[in-house]
CSV table of C-alpha atoms and ligand atoms in Angstrom, one decimal:
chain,number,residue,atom,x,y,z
O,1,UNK,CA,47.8,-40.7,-9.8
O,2,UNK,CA,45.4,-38.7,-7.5
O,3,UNK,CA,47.4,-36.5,-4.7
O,4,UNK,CA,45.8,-35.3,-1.4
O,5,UNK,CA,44.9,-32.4,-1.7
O,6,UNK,CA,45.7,-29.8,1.7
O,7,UNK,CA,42.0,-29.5,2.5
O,8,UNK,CA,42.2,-33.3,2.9
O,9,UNK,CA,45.1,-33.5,5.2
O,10,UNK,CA,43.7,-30.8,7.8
O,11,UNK,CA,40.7,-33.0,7.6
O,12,UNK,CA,42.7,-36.1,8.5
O,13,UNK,CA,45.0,-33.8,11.0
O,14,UNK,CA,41.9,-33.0,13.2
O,15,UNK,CA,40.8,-36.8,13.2
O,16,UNK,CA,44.0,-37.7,14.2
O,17,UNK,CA,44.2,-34.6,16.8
O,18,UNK,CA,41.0,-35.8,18.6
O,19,UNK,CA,40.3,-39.4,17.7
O,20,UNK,CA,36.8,-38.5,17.1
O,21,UNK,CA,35.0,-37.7,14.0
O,22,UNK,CA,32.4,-35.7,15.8
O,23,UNK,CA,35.1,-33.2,17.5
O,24,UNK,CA,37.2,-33.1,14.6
O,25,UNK,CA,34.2,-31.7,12.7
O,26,UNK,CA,33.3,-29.6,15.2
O,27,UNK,CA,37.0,-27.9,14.8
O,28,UNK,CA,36.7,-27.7,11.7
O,29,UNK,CA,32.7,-26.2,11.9
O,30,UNK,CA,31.6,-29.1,9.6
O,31,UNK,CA,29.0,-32.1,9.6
O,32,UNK,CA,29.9,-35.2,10.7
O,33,UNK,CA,29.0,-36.8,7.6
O,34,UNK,CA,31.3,-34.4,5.6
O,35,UNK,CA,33.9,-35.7,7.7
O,36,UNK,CA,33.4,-38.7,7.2
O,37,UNK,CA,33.3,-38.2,3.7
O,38,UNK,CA,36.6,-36.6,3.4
O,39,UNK,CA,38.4,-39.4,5.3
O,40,UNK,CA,36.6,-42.1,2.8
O,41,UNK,CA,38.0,-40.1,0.2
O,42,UNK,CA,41.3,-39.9,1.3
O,43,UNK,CA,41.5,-43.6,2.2
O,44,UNK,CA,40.3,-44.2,-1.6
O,45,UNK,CA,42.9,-42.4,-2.8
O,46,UNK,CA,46.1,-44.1,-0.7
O,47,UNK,CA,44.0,-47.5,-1.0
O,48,UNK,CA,44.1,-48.4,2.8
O,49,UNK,CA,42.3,-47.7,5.9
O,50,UNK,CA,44.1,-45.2,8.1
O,51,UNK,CA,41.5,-45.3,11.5
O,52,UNK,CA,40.3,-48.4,13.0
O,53,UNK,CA,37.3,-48.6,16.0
O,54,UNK,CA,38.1,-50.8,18.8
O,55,UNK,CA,34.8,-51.1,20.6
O,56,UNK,CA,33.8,-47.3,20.9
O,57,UNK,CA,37.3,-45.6,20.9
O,58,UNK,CA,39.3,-45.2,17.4
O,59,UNK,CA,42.8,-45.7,16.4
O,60,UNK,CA,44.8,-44.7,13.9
O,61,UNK,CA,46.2,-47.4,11.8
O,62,UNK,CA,50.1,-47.9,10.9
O,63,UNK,CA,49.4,-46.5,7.9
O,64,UNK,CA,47.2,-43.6,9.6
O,65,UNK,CA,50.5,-42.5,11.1
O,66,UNK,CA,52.5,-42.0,8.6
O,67,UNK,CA,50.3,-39.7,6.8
O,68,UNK,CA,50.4,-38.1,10.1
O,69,UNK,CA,53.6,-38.0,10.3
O,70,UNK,CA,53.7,-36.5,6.7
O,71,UNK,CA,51.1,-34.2,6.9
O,72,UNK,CA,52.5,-33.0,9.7
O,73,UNK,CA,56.1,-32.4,8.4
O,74,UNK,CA,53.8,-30.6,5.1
O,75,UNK,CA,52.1,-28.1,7.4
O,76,UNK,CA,55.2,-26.9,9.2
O,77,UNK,CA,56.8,-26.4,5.9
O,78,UNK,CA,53.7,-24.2,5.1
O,79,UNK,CA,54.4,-22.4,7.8
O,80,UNK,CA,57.8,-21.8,7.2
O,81,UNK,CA,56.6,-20.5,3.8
O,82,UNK,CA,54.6,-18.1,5.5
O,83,UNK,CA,56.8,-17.2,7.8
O,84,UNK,CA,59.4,-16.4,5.3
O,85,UNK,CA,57.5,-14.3,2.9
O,86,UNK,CA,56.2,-12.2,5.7
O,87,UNK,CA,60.1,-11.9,6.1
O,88,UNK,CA,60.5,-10.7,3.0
O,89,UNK,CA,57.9,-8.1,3.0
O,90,UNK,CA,59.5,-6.5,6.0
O,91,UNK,CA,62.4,-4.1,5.9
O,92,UNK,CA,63.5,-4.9,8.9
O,93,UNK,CA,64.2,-8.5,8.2
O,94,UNK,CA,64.7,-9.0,4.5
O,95,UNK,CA,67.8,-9.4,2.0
O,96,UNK,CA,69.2,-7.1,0.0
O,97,UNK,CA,70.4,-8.5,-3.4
O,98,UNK,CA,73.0,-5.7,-4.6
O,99,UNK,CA,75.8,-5.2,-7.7
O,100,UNK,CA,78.5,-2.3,-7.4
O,101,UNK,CA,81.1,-1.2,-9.4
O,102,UNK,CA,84.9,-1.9,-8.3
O,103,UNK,CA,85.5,1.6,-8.2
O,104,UNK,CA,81.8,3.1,-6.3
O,105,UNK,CA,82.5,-0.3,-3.5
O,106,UNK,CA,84.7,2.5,-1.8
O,107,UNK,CA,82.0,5.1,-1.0
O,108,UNK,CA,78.8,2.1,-0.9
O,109,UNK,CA,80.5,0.7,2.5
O,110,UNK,CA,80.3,3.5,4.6
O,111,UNK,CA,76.4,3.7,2.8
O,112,UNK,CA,76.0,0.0,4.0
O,113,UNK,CA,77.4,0.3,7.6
O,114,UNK,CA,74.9,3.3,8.1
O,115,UNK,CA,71.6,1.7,6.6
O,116,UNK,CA,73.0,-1.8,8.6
O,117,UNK,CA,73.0,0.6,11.6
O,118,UNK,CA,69.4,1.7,10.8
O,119,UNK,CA,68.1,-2.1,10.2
O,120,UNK,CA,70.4,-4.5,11.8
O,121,UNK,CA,68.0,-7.3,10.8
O,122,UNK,CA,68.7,-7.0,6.8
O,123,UNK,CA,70.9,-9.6,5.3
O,124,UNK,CA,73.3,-8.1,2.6
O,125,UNK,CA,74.2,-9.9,-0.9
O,126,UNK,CA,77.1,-7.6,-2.2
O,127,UNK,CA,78.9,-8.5,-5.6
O,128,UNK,CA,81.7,-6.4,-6.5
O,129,UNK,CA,82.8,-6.5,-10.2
O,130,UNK,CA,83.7,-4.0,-12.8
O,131,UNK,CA,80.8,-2.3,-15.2
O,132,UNK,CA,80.2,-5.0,-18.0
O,133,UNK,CA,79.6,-7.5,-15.3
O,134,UNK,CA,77.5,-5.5,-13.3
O,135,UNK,CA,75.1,-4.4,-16.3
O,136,UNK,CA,75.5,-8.1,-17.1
O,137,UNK,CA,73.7,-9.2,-13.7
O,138,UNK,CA,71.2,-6.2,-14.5
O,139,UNK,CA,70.2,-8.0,-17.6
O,140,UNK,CA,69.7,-11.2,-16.2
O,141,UNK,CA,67.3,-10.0,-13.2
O,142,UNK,CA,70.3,-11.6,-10.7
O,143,UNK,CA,70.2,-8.3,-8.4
O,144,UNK,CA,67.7,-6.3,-7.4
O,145,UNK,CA,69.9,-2.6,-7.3
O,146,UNK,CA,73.1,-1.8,-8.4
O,147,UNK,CA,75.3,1.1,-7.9
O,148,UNK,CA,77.2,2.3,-10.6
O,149,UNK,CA,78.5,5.1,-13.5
O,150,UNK,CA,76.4,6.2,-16.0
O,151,UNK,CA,74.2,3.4,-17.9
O,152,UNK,CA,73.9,3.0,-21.7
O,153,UNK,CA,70.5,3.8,-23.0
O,154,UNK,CA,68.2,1.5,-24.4
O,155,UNK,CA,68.3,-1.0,-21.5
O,156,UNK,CA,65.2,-0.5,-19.9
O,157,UNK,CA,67.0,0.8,-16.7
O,158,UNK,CA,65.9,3.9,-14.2
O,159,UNK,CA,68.8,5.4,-13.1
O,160,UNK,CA,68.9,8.1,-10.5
O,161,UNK,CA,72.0,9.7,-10.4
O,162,UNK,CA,73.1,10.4,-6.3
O,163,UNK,CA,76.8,11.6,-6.6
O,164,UNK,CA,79.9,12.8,-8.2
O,165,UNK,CA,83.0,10.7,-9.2
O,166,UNK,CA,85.8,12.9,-10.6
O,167,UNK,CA,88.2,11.2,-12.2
O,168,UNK,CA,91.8,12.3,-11.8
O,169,UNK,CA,95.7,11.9,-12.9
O,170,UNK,CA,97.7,10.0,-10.5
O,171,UNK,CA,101.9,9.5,-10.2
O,172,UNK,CA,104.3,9.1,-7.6
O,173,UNK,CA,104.8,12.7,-5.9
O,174,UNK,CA,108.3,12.7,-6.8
O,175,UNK,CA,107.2,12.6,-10.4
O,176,UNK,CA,108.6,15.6,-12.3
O,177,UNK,CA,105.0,15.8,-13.4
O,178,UNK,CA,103.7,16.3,-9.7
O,179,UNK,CA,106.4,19.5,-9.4
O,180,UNK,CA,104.1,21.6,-12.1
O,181,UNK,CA,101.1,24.1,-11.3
O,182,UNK,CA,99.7,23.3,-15.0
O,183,UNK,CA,100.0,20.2,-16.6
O,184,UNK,CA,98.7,20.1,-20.6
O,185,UNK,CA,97.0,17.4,-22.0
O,186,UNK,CA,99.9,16.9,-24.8
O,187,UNK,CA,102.1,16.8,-21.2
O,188,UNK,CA,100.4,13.2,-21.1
O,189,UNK,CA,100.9,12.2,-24.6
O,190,UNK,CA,104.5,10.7,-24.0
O,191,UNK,CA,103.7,9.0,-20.5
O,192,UNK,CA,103.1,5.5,-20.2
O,193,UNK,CA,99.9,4.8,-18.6
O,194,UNK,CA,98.4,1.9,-16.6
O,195,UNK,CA,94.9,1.4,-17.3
O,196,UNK,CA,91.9,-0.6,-15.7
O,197,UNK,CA,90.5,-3.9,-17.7
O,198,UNK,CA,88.4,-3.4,-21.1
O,199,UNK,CA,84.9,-3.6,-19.3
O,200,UNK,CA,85.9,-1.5,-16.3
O,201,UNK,CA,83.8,2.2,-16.8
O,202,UNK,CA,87.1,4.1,-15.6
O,203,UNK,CA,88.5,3.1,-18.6
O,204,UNK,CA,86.0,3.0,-21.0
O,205,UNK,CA,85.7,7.7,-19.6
O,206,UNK,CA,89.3,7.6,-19.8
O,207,UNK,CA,88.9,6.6,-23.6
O,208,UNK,CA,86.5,8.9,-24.1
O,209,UNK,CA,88.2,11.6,-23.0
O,210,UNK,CA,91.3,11.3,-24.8
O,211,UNK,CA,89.3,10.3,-27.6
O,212,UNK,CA,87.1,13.0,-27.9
O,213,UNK,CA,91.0,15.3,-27.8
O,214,UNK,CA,92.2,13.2,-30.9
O,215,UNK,CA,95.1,11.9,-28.5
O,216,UNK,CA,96.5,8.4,-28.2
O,217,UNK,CA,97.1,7.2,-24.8
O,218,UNK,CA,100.2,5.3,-24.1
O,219,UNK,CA,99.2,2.4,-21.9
O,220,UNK,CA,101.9,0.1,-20.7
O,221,UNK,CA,99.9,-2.6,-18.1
O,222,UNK,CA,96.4,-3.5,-18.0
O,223,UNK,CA,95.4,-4.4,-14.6
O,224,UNK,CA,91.8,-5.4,-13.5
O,225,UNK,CA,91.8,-3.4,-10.4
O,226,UNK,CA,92.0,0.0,-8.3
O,227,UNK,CA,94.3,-1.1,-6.0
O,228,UNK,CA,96.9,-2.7,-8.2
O,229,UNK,CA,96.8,0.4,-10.5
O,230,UNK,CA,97.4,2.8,-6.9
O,231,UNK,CA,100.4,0.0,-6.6
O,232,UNK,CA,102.1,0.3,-10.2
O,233,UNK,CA,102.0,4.0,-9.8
O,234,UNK,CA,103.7,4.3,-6.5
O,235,UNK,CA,106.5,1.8,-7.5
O,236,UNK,CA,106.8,4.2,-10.8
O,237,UNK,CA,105.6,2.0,-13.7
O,238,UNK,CA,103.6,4.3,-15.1
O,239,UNK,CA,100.6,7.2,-14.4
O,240,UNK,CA,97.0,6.3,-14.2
O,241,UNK,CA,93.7,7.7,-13.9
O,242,UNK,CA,91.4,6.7,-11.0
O,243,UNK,CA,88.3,8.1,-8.9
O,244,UNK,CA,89.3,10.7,-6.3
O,245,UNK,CA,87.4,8.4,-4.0
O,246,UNK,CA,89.4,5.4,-4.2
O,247,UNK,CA,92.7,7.7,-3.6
O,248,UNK,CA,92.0,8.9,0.3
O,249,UNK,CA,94.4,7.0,2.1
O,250,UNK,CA,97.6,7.5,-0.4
O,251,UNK,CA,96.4,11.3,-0.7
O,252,UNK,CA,96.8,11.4,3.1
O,253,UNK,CA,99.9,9.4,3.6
O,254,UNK,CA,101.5,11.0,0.5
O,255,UNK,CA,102.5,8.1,-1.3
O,256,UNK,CA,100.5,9.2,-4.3
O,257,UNK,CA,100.1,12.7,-6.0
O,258,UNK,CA,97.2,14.3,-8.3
O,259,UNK,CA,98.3,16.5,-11.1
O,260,UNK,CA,96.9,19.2,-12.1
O,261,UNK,CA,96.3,18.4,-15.2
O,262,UNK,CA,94.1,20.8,-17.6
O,263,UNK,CA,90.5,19.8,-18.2
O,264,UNK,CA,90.5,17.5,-15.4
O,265,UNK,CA,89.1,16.2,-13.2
O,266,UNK,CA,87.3,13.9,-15.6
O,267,UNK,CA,83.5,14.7,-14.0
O,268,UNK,CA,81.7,10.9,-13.8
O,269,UNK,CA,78.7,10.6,-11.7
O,270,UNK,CA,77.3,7.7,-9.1
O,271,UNK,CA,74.0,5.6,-10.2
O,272,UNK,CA,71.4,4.0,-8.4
O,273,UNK,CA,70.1,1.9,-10.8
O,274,UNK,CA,67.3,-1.2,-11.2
O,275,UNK,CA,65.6,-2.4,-14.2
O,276,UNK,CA,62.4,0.2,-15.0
O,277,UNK,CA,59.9,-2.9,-14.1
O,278,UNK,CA,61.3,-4.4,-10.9
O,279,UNK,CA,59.2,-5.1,-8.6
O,280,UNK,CA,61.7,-3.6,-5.5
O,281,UNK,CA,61.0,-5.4,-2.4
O,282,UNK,CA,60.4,-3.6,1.1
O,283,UNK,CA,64.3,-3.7,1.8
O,284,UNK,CA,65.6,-2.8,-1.9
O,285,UNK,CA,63.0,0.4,-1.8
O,286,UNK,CA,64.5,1.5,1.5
O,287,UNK,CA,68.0,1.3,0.5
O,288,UNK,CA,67.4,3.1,-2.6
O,289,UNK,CA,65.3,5.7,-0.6
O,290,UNK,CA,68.7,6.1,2.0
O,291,UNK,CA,71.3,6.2,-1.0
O,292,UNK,CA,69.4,9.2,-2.5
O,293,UNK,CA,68.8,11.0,0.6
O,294,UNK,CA,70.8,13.6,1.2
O,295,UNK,CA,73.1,12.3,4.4
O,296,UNK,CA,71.6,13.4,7.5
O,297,UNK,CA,68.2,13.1,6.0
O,298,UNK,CA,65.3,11.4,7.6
O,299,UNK,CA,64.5,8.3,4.8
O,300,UNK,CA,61.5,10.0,3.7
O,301,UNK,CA,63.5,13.1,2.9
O,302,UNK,CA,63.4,14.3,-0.6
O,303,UNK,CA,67.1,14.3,-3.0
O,304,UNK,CA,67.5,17.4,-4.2
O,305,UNK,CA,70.5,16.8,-6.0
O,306,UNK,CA,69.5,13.7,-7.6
O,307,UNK,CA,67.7,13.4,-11.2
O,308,UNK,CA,65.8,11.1,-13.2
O,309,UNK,CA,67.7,10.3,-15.7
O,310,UNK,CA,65.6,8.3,-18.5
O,311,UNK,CA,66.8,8.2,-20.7
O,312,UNK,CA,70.5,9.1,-20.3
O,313,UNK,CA,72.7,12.3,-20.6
O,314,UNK,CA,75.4,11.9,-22.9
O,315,UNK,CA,78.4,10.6,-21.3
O,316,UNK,CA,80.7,13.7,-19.8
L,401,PGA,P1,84.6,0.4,-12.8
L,401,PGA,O1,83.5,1.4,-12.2
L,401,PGA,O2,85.7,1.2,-13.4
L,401,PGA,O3,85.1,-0.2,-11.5
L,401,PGA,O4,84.0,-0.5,-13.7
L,401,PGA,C1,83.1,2.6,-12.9
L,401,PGA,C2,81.7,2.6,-13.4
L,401,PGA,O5,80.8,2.1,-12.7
L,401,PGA,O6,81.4,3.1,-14.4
């Protein structure tokens, strides 16, 4: 089956427009016999008449109106499209498609309330899920950014690094633990410890670190988030190890306490990170651009204390 083709139905538009060949090519800065030629064309094509003359004045017929109405309905939807790419192109309008970690969530909202501040107009997509998942949704090209620890290599990721995330031993401040200026490593051996989900990047540098010591960790729950860990340690089921940044408001209120255990805090660091061939649009360049400035930079400020990092640093 032949289709219209657009050039066809702004053709037919003007006709309709101004019941007149003659002005319609005039609109259109063609000859009259092209116009007439385009209209014969498309009548071929649907296999009906769509104008009628009536003495010296034309008419569209039934079947004239409907492809009106149609093409009508087609070039408002082109508009749209135009409209909506333009959208897209602008910073100020645009959505930003963006993966964190469970863990970094705590420090990217305040990020997200200032660069909302700075461009009201931006509409935010925000997944929050733990390491594996978020890598995941890098592979698959379902975000454009994500914010994150430390990236295997061998992904084809850039990862700019923006931030520390120190790690540190949690238990209930009247733990005798929390009583002691120095707290060993072999200290820890016979606690039990809650730990975050397999998948989760706090546990996979909690691993590590005991790991790399030769020591066995004792863990007694598994639980597949901050909070509930913060929880379980309060109500004395165990220690656990969690970013200094999720800890704030049990620091304050004292219903938590941080050892001081040797060799820690565990030193993690804060990625931005997006695939090394993404094509970041206006908004995803500007909110990578604010996450690395240093705060209370103009956006076009340089980051001093953030790195390339491709490939990666062995993990800490
Ligand atoms: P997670 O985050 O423990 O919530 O997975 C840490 C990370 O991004 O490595």
């Amino acid at each position: 089956m032949r289709r219209l083709t657009l050039r066809q139905f702004r053709v037919f538009e003007a006709v309709a427009r101004h019941l007149s060949f003659s002005r319609a090519a005039e609109e259109l800065h063609l000859s009259q016999p092209a116009v007439s030629m385009q209209m014969r064309g498309i009548e071929v094509i649907l296999g009906m008449p769509l104008t009628e003359q009536l003495g010296k004045k034309i008419f569209l017929t039934e079947a004239g109106r409907e492809v009106l109405h149609a093409s009508q309905a087609i070039t408002a939807r082109l508009d749209d499209l135009q409209h909506n790419l333009a959208q897209l192109q602008s910073v100020d309008s645009g959505r930003l498609n963006l993966a964190v970690t469970t863990t970094v969530n705590a420090v990217v909202t305040g990020i997200l309330a200032r660069f909302r501040g700075r461009h009201p107009g931006v509409s935010i997509h925000l997944d929050v899920s733990n390491r594996e998942s978020v890598l995941n949704q890098l592979a698959t090209n379902r975000i454009d950014l994500a914010i994150m620890g430390q990236v295997p290599d061998g992904l084809d990721l850039e990862a700019i690094r923006f931030m520390d995330n120190p790690l540190v031993v949690i238990a209930p401040p009247d733990h005798p633990l929390a009583r002691r200026k120095k707290v060993s490593i072999d200290d820890l051996a016979t606690e039990p410890f809650l730990v975050r989900e397999a998948g989760s990047g706090t546990r996979g540098a909690m691993a590590r670190f005991f790991d790399a010591r030769g020591l066995a960790l004792r863990t007694s729950m598994e639980m597949s988030s901050n909070e509930a860990i913060k929880q379980a340690v309060q109500a004395g089921l165990g220690l656990g190890i969690l970013s200094l940044q999720t800890l704030e408001q049990e620091l304050t209120l004292q219903r938590l306490a941080v050892l001081a255990v040797e060799d820690f805090p565990i030193m993690r660091h804060w990625y931005v990170v997006h695939r090394i061939d993404k094509r970041l649009s206006p908004v995803s360049q500007a909110f990578k651009t604010f996450v690395l400035q240093p705060v209370g930079q103009p956006d076009e400020a340089a980051t001093p204390h953030s790195e390339r990092l491709r490939p990666e640093r062995p993990a800490p």
